[in-house]
Structures are given as C-alpha cells and as structure tokens.
mmCIF file of C-alpha atoms in Angstrom:
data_model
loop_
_atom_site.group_PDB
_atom_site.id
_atom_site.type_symbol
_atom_site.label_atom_id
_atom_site.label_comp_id
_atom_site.label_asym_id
_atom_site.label_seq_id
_atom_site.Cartn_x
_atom_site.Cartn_y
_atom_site.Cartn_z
ATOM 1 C CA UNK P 51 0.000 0.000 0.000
ATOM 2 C CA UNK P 52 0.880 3.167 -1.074
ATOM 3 C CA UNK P 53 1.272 5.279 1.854
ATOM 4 C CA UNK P 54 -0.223 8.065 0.019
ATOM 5 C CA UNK P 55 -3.160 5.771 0.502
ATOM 6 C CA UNK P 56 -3.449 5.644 3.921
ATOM 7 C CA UNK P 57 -5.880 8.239 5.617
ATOM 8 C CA UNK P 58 -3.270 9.935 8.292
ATOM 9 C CA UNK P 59 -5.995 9.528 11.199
ATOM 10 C CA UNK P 60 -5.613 6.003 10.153
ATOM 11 C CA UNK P 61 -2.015 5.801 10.700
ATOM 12 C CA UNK P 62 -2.398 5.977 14.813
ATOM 13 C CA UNK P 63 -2.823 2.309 16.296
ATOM 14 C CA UNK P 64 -3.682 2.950 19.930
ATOM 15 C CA UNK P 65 -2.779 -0.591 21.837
ATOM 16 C CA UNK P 66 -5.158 -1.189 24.316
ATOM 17 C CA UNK P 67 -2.905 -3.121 26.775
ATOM 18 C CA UNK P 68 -5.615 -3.098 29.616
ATOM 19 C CA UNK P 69 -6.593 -6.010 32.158
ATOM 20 C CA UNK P 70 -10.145 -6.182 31.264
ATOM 21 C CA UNK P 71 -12.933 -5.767 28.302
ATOM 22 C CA UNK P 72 -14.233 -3.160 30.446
ATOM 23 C CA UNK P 73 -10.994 -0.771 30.765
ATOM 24 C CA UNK P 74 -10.890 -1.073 27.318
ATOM 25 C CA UNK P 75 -14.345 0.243 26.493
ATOM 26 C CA UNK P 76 -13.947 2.861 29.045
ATOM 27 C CA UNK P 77 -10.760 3.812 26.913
ATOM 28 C CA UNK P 78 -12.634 3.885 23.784
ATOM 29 C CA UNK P 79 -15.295 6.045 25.228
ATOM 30 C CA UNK P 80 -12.865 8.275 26.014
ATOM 31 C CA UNK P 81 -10.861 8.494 22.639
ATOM 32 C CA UNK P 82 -14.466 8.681 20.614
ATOM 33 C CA UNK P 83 -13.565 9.626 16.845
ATOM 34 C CA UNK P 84 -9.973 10.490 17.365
ATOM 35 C CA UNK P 85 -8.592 7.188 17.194
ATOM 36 C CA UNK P 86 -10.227 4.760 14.380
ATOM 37 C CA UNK P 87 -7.151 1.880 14.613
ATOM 38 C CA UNK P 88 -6.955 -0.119 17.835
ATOM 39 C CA UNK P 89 -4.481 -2.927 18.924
ATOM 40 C CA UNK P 90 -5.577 -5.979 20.599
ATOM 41 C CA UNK P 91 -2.810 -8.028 22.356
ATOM 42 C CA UNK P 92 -2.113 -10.839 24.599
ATOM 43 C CA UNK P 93 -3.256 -8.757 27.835
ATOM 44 C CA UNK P 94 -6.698 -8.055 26.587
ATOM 45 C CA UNK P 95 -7.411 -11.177 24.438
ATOM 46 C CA UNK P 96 -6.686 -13.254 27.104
ATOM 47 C CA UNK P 97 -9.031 -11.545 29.368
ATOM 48 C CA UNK P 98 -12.032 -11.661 27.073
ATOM 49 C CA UNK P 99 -10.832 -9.244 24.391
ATOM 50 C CA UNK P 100 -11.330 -11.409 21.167
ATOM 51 C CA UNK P 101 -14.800 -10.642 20.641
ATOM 52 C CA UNK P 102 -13.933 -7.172 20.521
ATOM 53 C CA UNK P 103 -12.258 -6.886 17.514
ATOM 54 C CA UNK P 104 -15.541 -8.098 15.746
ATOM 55 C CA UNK P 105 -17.422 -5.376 17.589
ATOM 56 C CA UNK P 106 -14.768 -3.003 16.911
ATOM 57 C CA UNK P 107 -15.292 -3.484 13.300
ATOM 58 C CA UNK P 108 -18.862 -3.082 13.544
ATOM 59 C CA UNK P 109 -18.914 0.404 14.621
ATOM 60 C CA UNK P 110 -16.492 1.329 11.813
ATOM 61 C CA UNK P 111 -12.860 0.376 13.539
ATOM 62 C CA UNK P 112 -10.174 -1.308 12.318
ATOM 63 C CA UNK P 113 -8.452 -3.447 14.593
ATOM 64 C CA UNK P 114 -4.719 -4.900 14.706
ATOM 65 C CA UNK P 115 -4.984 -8.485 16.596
ATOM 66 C CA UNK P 116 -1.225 -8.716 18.109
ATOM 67 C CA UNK P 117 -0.867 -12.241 18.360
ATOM 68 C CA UNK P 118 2.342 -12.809 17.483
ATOM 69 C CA UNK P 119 1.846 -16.539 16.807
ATOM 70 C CA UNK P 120 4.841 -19.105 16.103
ATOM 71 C CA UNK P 121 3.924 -22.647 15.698
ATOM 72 C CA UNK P 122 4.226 -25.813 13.475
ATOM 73 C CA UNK P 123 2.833 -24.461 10.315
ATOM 74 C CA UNK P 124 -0.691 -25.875 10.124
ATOM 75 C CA UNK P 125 -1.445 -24.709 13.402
ATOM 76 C CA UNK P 126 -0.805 -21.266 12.702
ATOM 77 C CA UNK P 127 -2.995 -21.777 9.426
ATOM 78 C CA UNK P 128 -5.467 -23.108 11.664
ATOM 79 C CA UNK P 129 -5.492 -19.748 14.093
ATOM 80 C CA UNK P 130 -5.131 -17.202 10.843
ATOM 81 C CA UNK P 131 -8.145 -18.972 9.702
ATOM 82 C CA UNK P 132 -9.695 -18.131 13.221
ATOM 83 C CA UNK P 133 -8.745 -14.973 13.801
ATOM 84 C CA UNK P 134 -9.569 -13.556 9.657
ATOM 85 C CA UNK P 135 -13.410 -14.595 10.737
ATOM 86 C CA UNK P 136 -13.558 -12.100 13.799
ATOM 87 C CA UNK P 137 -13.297 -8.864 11.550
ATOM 88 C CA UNK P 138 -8.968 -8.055 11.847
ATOM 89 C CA UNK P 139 -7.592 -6.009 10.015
ATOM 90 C CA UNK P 140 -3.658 -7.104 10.738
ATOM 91 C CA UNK P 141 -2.725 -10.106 12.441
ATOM 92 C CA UNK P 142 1.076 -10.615 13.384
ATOM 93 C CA UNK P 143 2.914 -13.990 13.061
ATOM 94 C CA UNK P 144 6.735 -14.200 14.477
ATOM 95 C CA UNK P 145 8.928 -13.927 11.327
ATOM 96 C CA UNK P 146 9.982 -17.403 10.959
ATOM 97 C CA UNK P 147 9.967 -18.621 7.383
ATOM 98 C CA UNK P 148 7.704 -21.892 8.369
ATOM 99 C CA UNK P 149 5.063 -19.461 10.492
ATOM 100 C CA UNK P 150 5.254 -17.075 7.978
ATOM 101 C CA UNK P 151 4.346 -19.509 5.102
ATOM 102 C CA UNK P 152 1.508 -21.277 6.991
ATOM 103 C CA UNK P 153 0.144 -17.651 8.442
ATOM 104 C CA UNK P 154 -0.177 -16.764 3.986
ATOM 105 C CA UNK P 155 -1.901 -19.934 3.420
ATOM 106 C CA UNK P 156 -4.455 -19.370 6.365
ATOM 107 C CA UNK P 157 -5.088 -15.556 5.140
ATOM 108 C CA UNK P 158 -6.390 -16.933 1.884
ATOM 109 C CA UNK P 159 -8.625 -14.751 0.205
ATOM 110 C CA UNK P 160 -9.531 -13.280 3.241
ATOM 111 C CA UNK P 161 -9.177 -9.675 3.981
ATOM 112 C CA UNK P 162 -6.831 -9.799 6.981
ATOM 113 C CA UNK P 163 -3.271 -8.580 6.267
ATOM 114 C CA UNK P 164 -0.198 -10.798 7.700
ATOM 115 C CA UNK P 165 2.391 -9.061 10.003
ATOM 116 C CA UNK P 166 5.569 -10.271 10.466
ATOM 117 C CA UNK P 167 7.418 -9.229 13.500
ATOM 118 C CA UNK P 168 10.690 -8.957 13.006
ATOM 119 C CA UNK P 169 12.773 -8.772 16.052
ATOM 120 C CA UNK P 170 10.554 -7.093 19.550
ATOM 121 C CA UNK P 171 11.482 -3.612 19.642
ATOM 122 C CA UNK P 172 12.708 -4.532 23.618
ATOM 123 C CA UNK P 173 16.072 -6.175 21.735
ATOM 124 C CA UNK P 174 18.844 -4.718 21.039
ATOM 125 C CA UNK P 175 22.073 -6.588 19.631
ATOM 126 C CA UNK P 176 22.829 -7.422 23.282
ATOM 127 C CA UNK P 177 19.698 -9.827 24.029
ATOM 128 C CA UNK P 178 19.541 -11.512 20.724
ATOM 129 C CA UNK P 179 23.335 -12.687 21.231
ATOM 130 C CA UNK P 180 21.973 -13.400 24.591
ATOM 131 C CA UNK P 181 18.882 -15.654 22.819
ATOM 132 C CA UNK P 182 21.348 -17.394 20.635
ATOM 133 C CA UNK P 183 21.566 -15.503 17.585
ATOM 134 C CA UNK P 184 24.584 -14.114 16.108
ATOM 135 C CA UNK P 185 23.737 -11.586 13.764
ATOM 136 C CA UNK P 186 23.131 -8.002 14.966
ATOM 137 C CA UNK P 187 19.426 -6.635 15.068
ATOM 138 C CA UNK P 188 19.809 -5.018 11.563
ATOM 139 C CA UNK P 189 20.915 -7.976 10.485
ATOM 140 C CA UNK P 190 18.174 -10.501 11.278
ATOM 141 C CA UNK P 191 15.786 -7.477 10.671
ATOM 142 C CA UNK P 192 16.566 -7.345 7.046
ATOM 143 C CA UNK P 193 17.391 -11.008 6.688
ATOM 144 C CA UNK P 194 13.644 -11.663 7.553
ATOM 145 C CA UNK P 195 12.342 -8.841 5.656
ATOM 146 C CA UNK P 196 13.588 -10.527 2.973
ATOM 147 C CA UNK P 197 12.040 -13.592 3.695
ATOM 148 C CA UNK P 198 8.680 -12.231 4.416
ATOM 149 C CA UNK P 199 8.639 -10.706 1.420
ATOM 150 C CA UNK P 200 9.623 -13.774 -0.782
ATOM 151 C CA UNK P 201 6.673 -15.861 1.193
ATOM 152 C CA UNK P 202 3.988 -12.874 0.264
ATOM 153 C CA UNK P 203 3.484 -11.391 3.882
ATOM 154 C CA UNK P 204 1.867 -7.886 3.524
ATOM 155 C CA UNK P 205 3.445 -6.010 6.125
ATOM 156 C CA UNK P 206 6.854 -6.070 8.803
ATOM 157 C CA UNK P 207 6.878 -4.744 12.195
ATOM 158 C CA UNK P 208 9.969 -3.310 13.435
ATOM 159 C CA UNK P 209 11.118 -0.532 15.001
ATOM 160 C CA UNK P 210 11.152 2.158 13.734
ATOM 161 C CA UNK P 211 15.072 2.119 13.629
ATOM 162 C CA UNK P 212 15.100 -0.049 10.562
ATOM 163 C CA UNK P 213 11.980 1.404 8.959
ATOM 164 C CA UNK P 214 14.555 3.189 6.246
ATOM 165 C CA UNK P 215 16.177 0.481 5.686
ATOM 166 C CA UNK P 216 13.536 -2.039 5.278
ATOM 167 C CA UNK P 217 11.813 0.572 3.237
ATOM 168 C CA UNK P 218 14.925 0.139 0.275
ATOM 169 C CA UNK P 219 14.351 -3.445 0.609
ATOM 170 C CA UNK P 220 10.370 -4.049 0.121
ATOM 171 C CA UNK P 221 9.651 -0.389 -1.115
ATOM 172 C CA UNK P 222 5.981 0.303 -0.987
ATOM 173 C CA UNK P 223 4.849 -3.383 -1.444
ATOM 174 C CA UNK P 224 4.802 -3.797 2.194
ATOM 175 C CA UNK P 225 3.579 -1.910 5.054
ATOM 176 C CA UNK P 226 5.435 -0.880 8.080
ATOM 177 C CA UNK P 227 4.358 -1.034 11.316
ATOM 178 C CA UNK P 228 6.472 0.706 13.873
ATOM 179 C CA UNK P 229 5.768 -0.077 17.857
ATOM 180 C CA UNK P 230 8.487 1.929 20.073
ATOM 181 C CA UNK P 231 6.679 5.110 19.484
ATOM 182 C CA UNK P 232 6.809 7.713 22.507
ATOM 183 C CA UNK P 233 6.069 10.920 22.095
ATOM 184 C CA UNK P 234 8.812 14.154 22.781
ATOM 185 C CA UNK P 235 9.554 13.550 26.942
ATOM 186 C CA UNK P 236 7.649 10.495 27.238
ATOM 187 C CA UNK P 237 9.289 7.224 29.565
ATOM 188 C CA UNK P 238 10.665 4.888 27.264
ATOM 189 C CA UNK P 239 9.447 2.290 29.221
ATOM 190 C CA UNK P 240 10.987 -1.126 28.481
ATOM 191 C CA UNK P 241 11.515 -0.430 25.009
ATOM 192 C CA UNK P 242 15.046 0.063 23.612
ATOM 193 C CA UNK P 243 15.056 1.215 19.811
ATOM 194 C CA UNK P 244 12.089 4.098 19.884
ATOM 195 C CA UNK P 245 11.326 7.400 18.026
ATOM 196 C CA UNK P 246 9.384 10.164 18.067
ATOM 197 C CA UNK P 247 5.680 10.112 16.001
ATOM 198 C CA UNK P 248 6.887 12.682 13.139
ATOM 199 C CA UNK P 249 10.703 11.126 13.126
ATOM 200 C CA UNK P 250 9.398 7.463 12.366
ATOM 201 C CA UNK P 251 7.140 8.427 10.075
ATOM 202 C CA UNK P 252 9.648 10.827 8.007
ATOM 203 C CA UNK P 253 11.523 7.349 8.391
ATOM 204 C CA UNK P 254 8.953 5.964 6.339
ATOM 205 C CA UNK P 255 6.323 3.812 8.544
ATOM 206 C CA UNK P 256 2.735 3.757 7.620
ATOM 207 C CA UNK P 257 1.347 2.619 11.122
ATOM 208 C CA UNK P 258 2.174 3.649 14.500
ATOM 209 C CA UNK P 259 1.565 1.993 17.419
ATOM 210 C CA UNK P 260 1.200 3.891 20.770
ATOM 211 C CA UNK P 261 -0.165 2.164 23.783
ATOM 212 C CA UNK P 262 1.107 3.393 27.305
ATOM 213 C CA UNK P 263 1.723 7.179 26.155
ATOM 214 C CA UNK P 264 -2.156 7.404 25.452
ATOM 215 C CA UNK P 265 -4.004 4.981 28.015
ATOM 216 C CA UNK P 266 -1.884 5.783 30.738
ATOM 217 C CA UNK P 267 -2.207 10.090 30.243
ATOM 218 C CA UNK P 268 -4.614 11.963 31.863
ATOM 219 C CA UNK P 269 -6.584 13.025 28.512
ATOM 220 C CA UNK P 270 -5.766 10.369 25.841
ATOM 221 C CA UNK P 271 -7.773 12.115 23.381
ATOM 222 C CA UNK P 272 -5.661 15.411 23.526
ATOM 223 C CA UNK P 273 -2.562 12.881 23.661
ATOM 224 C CA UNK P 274 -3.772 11.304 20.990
ATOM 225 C CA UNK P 275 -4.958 14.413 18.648
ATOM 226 C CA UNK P 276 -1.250 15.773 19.249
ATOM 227 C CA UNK P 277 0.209 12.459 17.543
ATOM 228 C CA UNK P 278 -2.448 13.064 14.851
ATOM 229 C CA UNK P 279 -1.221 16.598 14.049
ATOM 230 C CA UNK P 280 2.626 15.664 14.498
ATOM 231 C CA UNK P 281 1.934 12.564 11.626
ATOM 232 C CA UNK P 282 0.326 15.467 9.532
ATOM 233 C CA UNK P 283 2.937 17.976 10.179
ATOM 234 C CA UNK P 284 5.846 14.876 9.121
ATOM 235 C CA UNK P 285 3.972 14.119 5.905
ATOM 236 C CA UNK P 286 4.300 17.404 4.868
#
C-alpha cells in the first residue's frame, strides 16, 4: 500500500494493553472519533478481548490483533483462519519462514493482512546474542524482511530504527508497522530502539503503534490528537 493511501488519522494504532474488556471500552469512550485503529494483544485477548475486535469493526474500527503466533505451520494456518473470521484487520505472526508460510496460506482470500514481526522492539544486539543468535538486530531485521517478502506477507513490524532500511528493501509493497513510538519527553518504558511520532514516520512507517503514552495520560484524546497533528505535520 501506497502510503499516500493511507488516511493519516488512520495511521495511529492505539494498543489497548488493559486487564479487562471493560478498561478497554472505558478507553474507547474516552478516545471517541480520534482514534479509528486499535491494537488488541495478549493482555486483553486473554481476558475476554477477542470478541472485541468483531465489535470493533462493527462500529467502523479497524483493529490490529497482536498475536504474534509461532507454531508448526498448520497450526498457525489453523489460528489465521480463526482470527480472519472475527473482523482483523492485521494479524502478526513471528517472522519465521515456516510461520510465515503457513500464516499466507491461512489468510487466503480473506481480507486480513499478515504481520511479520521482526525482532521485539525490547532487543537490542545485546539480548539476541543473549537468545542465541549471532547476527546483529539489523541484520536478522533485514534477513527476515527478505524472507517475508519472498513468502507474500503484507506487512513487517519493526522498530522504527530499521523502517529506512527495510523501506529500500520491500519499497511500498509492504507496510510498516512501527511499535516503540513515545512521544517528545515520554518514559521509554521497556523499550530500547524508539522514536518520536513525526521522526518514524519521516523514516517511512505507515502505522504507529502507541499504547502506554495514550491509556496511561490523563486526557488520551488530547494525547492522541497531538500524535495526529505531528503525523500530519511529518507528511508534509
């Protein structure tokens, strides 16, 4: 997707990383029509949160199920299968060339986009030799890019570190998806390879995704209208 394409409101994902269905309807309510992208991730769907993407998409949102999944091959078919019924927009697989392969063949003609996650934006080159790996982040980043994009996965998700570079590599076949987002004097949290909204997406990312900066501020709508304007600003 061009990114041209993409509406700019569209280009916020707000994560709701809260304990219950409830929280996360509160936070909704409170965001109204300044946020129309929502993540969904392993706090919330395992406290009831599933069913939410399909309401979500109901009233109009789209919703990015962060699953992450890694498993023999048909079993991740299996869940891709599952999860395209409930209404996702994006669903992310671990970029492993057999997950990736059996995540394409469970999208089918279905609507939901594939996300592979290239290396969790709380690495740096430190904890992957740590994990066993010997190439550098960059490295594996691109090395799966690659991959992805030779087994027909629409989109990466990096940080937005290596959105330029992945950029060269899959140019606009692909879209980016950049978690490690924080806002100008926001706590970086446990993340380790972040940017600013307007930086990552002069980078070249499509998709941002902010969780703690927005649910955890006292007004997430005026937290979340200030990323709005500061993607609008960076695309010129």
């Amino acid at each position: 997707m061009q990114p041209a394409e993409i509406a700019p409101k569209d280009r916020l994902i707000v994560a709701l990383d809260l304990p219950s269905v409830d929280a996360a309807e509160a936070m909704i309510a409170k965001l109204g029509d300044s946020v129309s992208f929502y993540k969904i991730g392993y706090q919330l769907a395992y406290a009831g949160g599933l069913p939410l993407i399909g309401k979500l998409a109901d009233r109009g949102k789209k919703v990015f199920a962060d699953l992450k999944m890694h498993d023999i091959g048909n079993t991740v078919t299996r869940g891709v299968e599952s999860v395209a019924k409930l209404g996702a927009t994006f669903v992310t697989v671990h970029a492993y060339p057999q997950t990736m392969k059996g995540a394409v063949e469970g999208r089918g003609s279905a609507s939901v986009k594939i996300l592979a996650v290239t290396v969790l934006t709380s690495y740096n080159d430190d904890d992957l030799h740590a994990a066993g790996y010997r190439l550098s982040v960059s490295e594996l980043v691109e090395a799966r890019a690659q991959q992805a994009q030779v087994l027909g996965v629409d989109g990466l998700v990096s940080s937005p570190e290596e959105v330029g570079s992945l950029r060269k590599i899959v140019g606009h076949q692909m879209s980016l998806v950049t978690p490690g987002i924080r806002p100008a004097g926001a706590a970086s949290g446990d993340q380790k390879r972040i940017m600013t909204p307007g930086r990552a997406i002069t980078a070249g990312a499509d998709y941002l995704v902010v969780g703690r900066p927005v649910v955890e501020a006292t007004d997430p709508k005026a937290v979340a209208d200030a990323i709005h304007a500061e993607i609008a600003q960076a695309l010129g």
